Every structure is written in C-alpha cells, then in structure tokens.
C-alpha cells in the first residue's frame, strides 16, 4: 500500500480527497496533507488523514504527492520541502502530480532539479487538470506524464483519479485549451443552473424546488448527450416543436448571444492560463 500526500489542502485537493474517500479508494491513515495553517486542515483530520505544516514530511512519508498550490507558489513550496527534509532520507521514488494550471512539465521538472533534494530521492512528474465535481465522483480529469514515469506509478495515479470520475491521457499541447473546458467549465454551468432557477423563481416557483430541478435538468441533459451519442444540436432540434414553447426560449437565448458568450469565456480563460507558468513571467 503506497502512501498518498497533498501539498496544499485547498478546494481542489479537498475535492480529489473526497472523491477518493467516496469510493474507498485509499485508506485515510495512508494520506498526508500539508499546509501553512494546521487550523485550516481540520476537515482532513476529521476523515483520519495525517496533517502537517512541513512539506518535507510528505517527501519523507509519501510515494505519490498531489501538488495543489498556486502557480506563483511553486518555487516556495519546493524550497520549503527541501529545507524541512533531513540530509539523509534513503532511496525513494516519488511521483509528483501537479494541479498547477498552466505550468508545463518542463517548468515543473526544472524547478525540482533546481532545488537539491537529498541523494536517493527520485522524482517524476505528471501534470493533471482536475475539476471540482471530482468531489462527488462525477469529475473530468486530464493528465499528461513527464519523462520516466513508471507503469506502476501511472497505474496507481489512474486508479485514484478514476475514483473521482472520468480521466484521460492527452498530449500536453491540449492541457491548457481542453483543461480550461474541464477545469473552468463547472463554474460556467453553476451560473447557468442558478440563472435557470432564478427564471423559475420569477415565475413563482419556490427556490429550493427551482434549484433542485434546474440542477437535475442540466445533469440529465449532459447524461443524454453522453449516452445517446447524438450531437447536442440534434437533441435540441428534437425538443423544439414548430411554433412551440422551447423554440421561443431558444430565440431569446440567441438574442442574448449565449453561444458566443460561452465561447468567449473559454477563450478568456485559456489566455489567462497561458500566462500562469512562472517561466513565462520571467521572460
């Protein structure tokens, strides 16, 4: 049984942890999490995980480590890890799974080479782009492996990620563009759900009922797209009877430029992601 770690216990790390726990994918006693403020990690303690404010403790105790800090904190988190390690650790193969948006494998590998870990620590890197629905086992996660990642390390990682939903290997060239769709997309859909519910509330529907059925409608529609194999446009046309209620609503959505707004939202997020790699800011 390998030991799992999380550097950074924020929202995305918590979502992955919850997805893993939901499927009993890893024993809590074999999970570590580090953060600068122990008091912010009480929800990890409550599930039985080990908590610490020293990143080095994870390199001492863990075989697989999710890196979940802000991209600008990459250097500091690795430096802190080295500074809190003893001079002699022994031979350890450690897989680092980076959740840092926009930070390339090349940058990650260079940062881990820059700071001198004790002799015997062998670090390999994977880059992932997860999303918050992973907390309930309905997530979407992309991954791309760096050089030297073993089959066993990849297998262990995929098993963990599949506890949280679908995961797929993609070329790194797609990590930013497709990763924005999966990573940022839920926030866009939350707005859609809220707006649909508000529309029903405006028509006199109680809010709790409106929210529940707005969410169910979105979930069911997505499920139908995946299960039917039909293009969303075809499914939309099947709902729109000539002169009916749905096509009248669609006309309003077209007037409001819903399609182009969502397309532009993806583009704006991709442009921001492309600028988040620390190496790009140094140039």
PDB file of C-alpha atoms in Angstrom, residues 67-214:
ATOM      1  CA  UNK A  67       0.838  19.411  -5.710  1.00  0.00           C
ATOM      2  CA  UNK A  68      -2.064  21.814  -5.187  1.00  0.00           C
ATOM      3  CA  UNK A  69      -0.587  25.255  -4.538  1.00  0.00           C
ATOM      4  CA  UNK A  70      -0.991  28.452  -6.559  1.00  0.00           C
ATOM      5  CA  UNK A  71       1.346  28.559  -9.595  1.00  0.00           C
ATOM      6  CA  UNK A  72       3.158  31.573  -8.141  1.00  0.00           C
ATOM      7  CA  UNK A  73       3.924  29.498  -5.011  1.00  0.00           C
ATOM      8  CA  UNK A  74       5.622  26.654  -6.890  1.00  0.00           C
ATOM      9  CA  UNK A  75       9.198  27.665  -6.099  1.00  0.00           C
ATOM     10  CA  UNK A  76       8.440  28.385  -2.439  1.00  0.00           C
ATOM     11  CA  UNK A  77       6.629  25.098  -1.883  1.00  0.00           C
ATOM     12  CA  UNK A  78       9.506  23.070  -3.370  1.00  0.00           C
ATOM     13  CA  UNK A  79      12.101  25.116  -1.464  1.00  0.00           C
ATOM     14  CA  UNK A  80      10.173  24.592   1.783  1.00  0.00           C
ATOM     15  CA  UNK A  81      10.055  20.862   1.063  1.00  0.00           C
ATOM     16  CA  UNK A  82      13.834  20.636   0.722  1.00  0.00           C
ATOM     17  CA  UNK A  83      14.520  22.805   3.770  1.00  0.00           C
ATOM     18  CA  UNK A  84      12.362  20.616   6.032  1.00  0.00           C
ATOM     19  CA  UNK A  85      13.964  17.349   4.927  1.00  0.00           C
ATOM     20  CA  UNK A  86      16.821  15.664   6.799  1.00  0.00           C
ATOM     21  CA  UNK A  87      20.135  15.330   4.984  1.00  0.00           C
ATOM     22  CA  UNK A  88      19.720  11.577   4.622  1.00  0.00           C
ATOM     23  CA  UNK A  89      16.364  10.107   3.598  1.00  0.00           C
ATOM     24  CA  UNK A  90      17.155   6.866   1.802  1.00  0.00           C
ATOM     25  CA  UNK A  91      16.093   5.705  -1.628  1.00  0.00           C
ATOM     26  CA  UNK A  92      12.595   6.854  -2.569  1.00  0.00           C
ATOM     27  CA  UNK A  93      10.735   7.018  -5.886  1.00  0.00           C
ATOM     28  CA  UNK A  94       8.180   9.824  -5.629  1.00  0.00           C
ATOM     29  CA  UNK A  95       5.504  10.722  -8.176  1.00  0.00           C
ATOM     30  CA  UNK A  96       4.514  14.396  -8.155  1.00  0.00           C
ATOM     31  CA  UNK A  97       1.046  15.050  -9.622  1.00  0.00           C
ATOM     32  CA  UNK A  98       0.807  18.755 -10.366  1.00  0.00           C
ATOM     33  CA  UNK A  99      -2.578  20.504 -10.422  1.00  0.00           C
ATOM     34  CA  UNK A 100      -0.986  23.895 -11.202  1.00  0.00           C
ATOM     35  CA  UNK A 101      -2.939  25.485 -14.047  1.00  0.00           C
ATOM     36  CA  UNK A 102      -0.758  26.487 -16.990  1.00  0.00           C
ATOM     37  CA  UNK A 103       2.513  25.230 -15.505  1.00  0.00           C
ATOM     38  CA  UNK A 104       4.258  22.979 -18.029  1.00  0.00           C
ATOM     39  CA  UNK A 105       6.054  19.712 -17.397  1.00  0.00           C
ATOM     40  CA  UNK A 106       9.287  21.396 -18.453  1.00  0.00           C
ATOM     41  CA  UNK A 107       8.879  24.097 -15.805  1.00  0.00           C
ATOM     42  CA  UNK A 108       7.946  21.577 -13.124  1.00  0.00           C
ATOM     43  CA  UNK A 109      10.907  19.327 -13.910  1.00  0.00           C
ATOM     44  CA  UNK A 110      13.281  22.293 -13.941  1.00  0.00           C
ATOM     45  CA  UNK A 111      12.075  23.550 -10.550  1.00  0.00           C
ATOM     46  CA  UNK A 112      12.551  20.118  -8.952  1.00  0.00           C
ATOM     47  CA  UNK A 113      16.065  19.944 -10.425  1.00  0.00           C
ATOM     48  CA  UNK A 114      16.944  23.430  -9.167  1.00  0.00           C
ATOM     49  CA  UNK A 115      16.498  22.548  -5.504  1.00  0.00           C
ATOM     50  CA  UNK A 116      18.857  19.848  -4.319  1.00  0.00           C
ATOM     51  CA  UNK A 117      16.893  17.046  -2.706  1.00  0.00           C
ATOM     52  CA  UNK A 118      18.865  14.560  -0.592  1.00  0.00           C
ATOM     53  CA  UNK A 119      20.617  11.855  -2.571  1.00  0.00           C
ATOM     54  CA  UNK A 120      18.365   8.904  -3.256  1.00  0.00           C
ATOM     55  CA  UNK A 121      15.125  10.812  -3.816  1.00  0.00           C
ATOM     56  CA  UNK A 122      13.997  10.177  -7.391  1.00  0.00           C
ATOM     57  CA  UNK A 123      11.186  12.499  -8.527  1.00  0.00           C
ATOM     58  CA  UNK A 124       8.959  12.009 -11.583  1.00  0.00           C
ATOM     59  CA  UNK A 125       6.234  14.454 -12.620  1.00  0.00           C
ATOM     60  CA  UNK A 126       2.723  14.204 -14.027  1.00  0.00           C
ATOM     61  CA  UNK A 127       0.545  17.162 -14.910  1.00  0.00           C
ATOM     62  CA  UNK A 128      -3.240  16.960 -14.402  1.00  0.00           C
ATOM     63  CA  UNK A 129      -6.215  19.260 -14.855  1.00  0.00           C
ATOM     64  CA  UNK A 130      -8.999  18.185 -12.475  1.00  0.00           C
ATOM     65  CA  UNK A 131     -12.344  19.807 -11.646  1.00  0.00           C
ATOM     66  CA  UNK A 132     -14.499  20.227  -8.559  1.00  0.00           C
ATOM     67  CA  UNK A 133     -17.193  17.616  -9.465  1.00  0.00           C
ATOM     68  CA  UNK A 134     -14.489  15.072  -8.640  1.00  0.00           C
ATOM     69  CA  UNK A 135     -15.642  15.533  -5.037  1.00  0.00           C
ATOM     70  CA  UNK A 136     -18.809  13.555  -5.822  1.00  0.00           C
ATOM     71  CA  UNK A 137     -17.251  11.062  -8.226  1.00  0.00           C
ATOM     72  CA  UNK A 138     -18.508  12.865 -11.346  1.00  0.00           C
ATOM     73  CA  UNK A 139     -15.384  14.757 -12.322  1.00  0.00           C
ATOM     74  CA  UNK A 140     -13.414  15.083 -15.520  1.00  0.00           C
ATOM     75  CA  UNK A 141      -9.630  14.997 -15.302  1.00  0.00           C
ATOM     76  CA  UNK A 142      -6.934  15.243 -17.959  1.00  0.00           C
ATOM     77  CA  UNK A 143      -3.378  14.048 -17.421  1.00  0.00           C
ATOM     78  CA  UNK A 144      -0.064  14.001 -19.244  1.00  0.00           C
ATOM     79  CA  UNK A 145       3.031  12.203 -17.978  1.00  0.00           C
ATOM     80  CA  UNK A 146       6.581  13.503 -17.843  1.00  0.00           C
ATOM     81  CA  UNK A 147       9.678  11.508 -18.705  1.00  0.00           C
ATOM     82  CA  UNK A 148      10.424   8.378 -16.720  1.00  0.00           C
ATOM     83  CA  UNK A 149       7.032   7.828 -15.054  1.00  0.00           C
ATOM     84  CA  UNK A 150       6.786   4.082 -14.494  1.00  0.00           C
ATOM     85  CA  UNK A 151       3.822   1.916 -15.438  1.00  0.00           C
ATOM     86  CA  UNK A 152       3.208   1.222 -11.754  1.00  0.00           C
ATOM     87  CA  UNK A 153       3.180   4.930 -10.883  1.00  0.00           C
ATOM     88  CA  UNK A 154       0.804   5.685 -13.739  1.00  0.00           C
ATOM     89  CA  UNK A 155      -1.456   2.781 -12.740  1.00  0.00           C
ATOM     90  CA  UNK A 156      -1.643   3.981  -9.124  1.00  0.00           C
ATOM     91  CA  UNK A 157      -2.484   7.515 -10.253  1.00  0.00           C
ATOM     92  CA  UNK A 158      -5.182   6.447 -12.714  1.00  0.00           C
ATOM     93  CA  UNK A 159      -6.856   4.274 -10.071  1.00  0.00           C
ATOM     94  CA  UNK A 160      -7.041   7.275  -7.742  1.00  0.00           C
ATOM     95  CA  UNK A 161      -8.373   9.606 -10.426  1.00  0.00           C
ATOM     96  CA  UNK A 162     -10.993   7.092 -11.592  1.00  0.00           C
ATOM     97  CA  UNK A 163     -12.408   7.097  -8.074  1.00  0.00           C
ATOM     98  CA  UNK A 164     -13.343  10.705  -8.819  1.00  0.00           C
ATOM     99  CA  UNK A 165     -14.840  10.342 -12.308  1.00  0.00           C
ATOM    100  CA  UNK A 166     -13.507  10.108 -15.854  1.00  0.00           C
ATOM    101  CA  UNK A 167      -9.825  10.651 -16.582  1.00  0.00           C
ATOM    102  CA  UNK A 168      -7.974  10.628 -19.864  1.00  0.00           C
ATOM    103  CA  UNK A 169      -4.408  10.970 -21.077  1.00  0.00           C
ATOM    104  CA  UNK A 170      -3.940  13.831 -23.552  1.00  0.00           C
ATOM    105  CA  UNK A 171      -0.904  15.448 -25.207  1.00  0.00           C
ATOM    106  CA  UNK A 172       0.449  18.364 -23.218  1.00  0.00           C
ATOM    107  CA  UNK A 173      -0.437  20.654 -26.121  1.00  0.00           C
ATOM    108  CA  UNK A 174      -4.115  20.179 -25.138  1.00  0.00           C
ATOM    109  CA  UNK A 175      -3.692  20.636 -21.392  1.00  0.00           C
ATOM    110  CA  UNK A 176      -4.404  24.382 -21.348  1.00  0.00           C
ATOM    111  CA  UNK A 177      -7.078  24.546 -24.050  1.00  0.00           C
ATOM    112  CA  UNK A 178      -9.056  21.449 -23.086  1.00  0.00           C
ATOM    113  CA  UNK A 179      -8.143  21.816 -19.417  1.00  0.00           C
ATOM    114  CA  UNK A 180      -9.930  25.161 -19.278  1.00  0.00           C
ATOM    115  CA  UNK A 181     -13.109  23.480 -20.537  1.00  0.00           C
ATOM    116  CA  UNK A 182     -12.990  20.821 -17.829  1.00  0.00           C
ATOM    117  CA  UNK A 183     -11.492  22.931 -15.052  1.00  0.00           C
ATOM    118  CA  UNK A 184     -13.366  26.216 -15.508  1.00  0.00           C
ATOM    119  CA  UNK A 185     -16.477  24.800 -17.163  1.00  0.00           C
ATOM    120  CA  UNK A 186     -18.229  23.805 -13.917  1.00  0.00           C
ATOM    121  CA  UNK A 187     -18.220  27.443 -12.773  1.00  0.00           C
ATOM    122  CA  UNK A 188     -19.895  28.464 -16.031  1.00  0.00           C
ATOM    123  CA  UNK A 189     -22.506  25.725 -15.602  1.00  0.00           C
ATOM    124  CA  UNK A 190     -23.161  26.751 -11.996  1.00  0.00           C
ATOM    125  CA  UNK A 191     -24.139  30.175 -13.339  1.00  0.00           C
ATOM    126  CA  UNK A 192     -26.437  28.515 -15.890  1.00  0.00           C
ATOM    127  CA  UNK A 193     -28.084  26.428 -13.163  1.00  0.00           C
ATOM    128  CA  UNK A 194     -28.545  29.485 -10.937  1.00  0.00           C
ATOM    129  CA  UNK A 195     -29.987  31.525 -13.816  1.00  0.00           C
ATOM    130  CA  UNK A 196     -32.432  28.787 -14.834  1.00  0.00           C
ATOM    131  CA  UNK A 197     -33.578  28.513 -11.231  1.00  0.00           C
ATOM    132  CA  UNK A 198     -33.946  32.298 -10.971  1.00  0.00           C
ATOM    133  CA  UNK A 199     -36.113  32.222 -14.087  1.00  0.00           C
ATOM    134  CA  UNK A 200     -38.420  29.674 -12.471  1.00  0.00           C
ATOM    135  CA  UNK A 201     -38.481  31.653  -9.223  1.00  0.00           C
ATOM    136  CA  UNK A 202     -39.510  34.737 -11.218  1.00  0.00           C
ATOM    137  CA  UNK A 203     -42.478  32.706 -12.404  1.00  0.00           C
ATOM    138  CA  UNK A 204     -43.469  31.842  -8.819  1.00  0.00           C
ATOM    139  CA  UNK A 205     -41.667  28.542  -8.216  1.00  0.00           C
ATOM    140  CA  UNK A 206     -40.227  28.038  -4.684  1.00  0.00           C
ATOM    141  CA  UNK A 207     -36.428  28.495  -4.816  1.00  0.00           C
ATOM    142  CA  UNK A 208     -35.406  25.134  -3.355  1.00  0.00           C
ATOM    143  CA  UNK A 209     -37.627  23.336  -5.879  1.00  0.00           C
ATOM    144  CA  UNK A 210     -36.347  25.502  -8.741  1.00  0.00           C
ATOM    145  CA  UNK A 211     -32.691  24.872  -7.857  1.00  0.00           C
ATOM    146  CA  UNK A 212     -33.169  21.130  -7.493  1.00  0.00           C
ATOM    147  CA  UNK A 213     -34.883  20.732 -10.826  1.00  0.00           C
ATOM    148  CA  UNK A 214     -32.549  23.141 -12.626  1.00  0.00           C
TER     149      UNK A 214
END
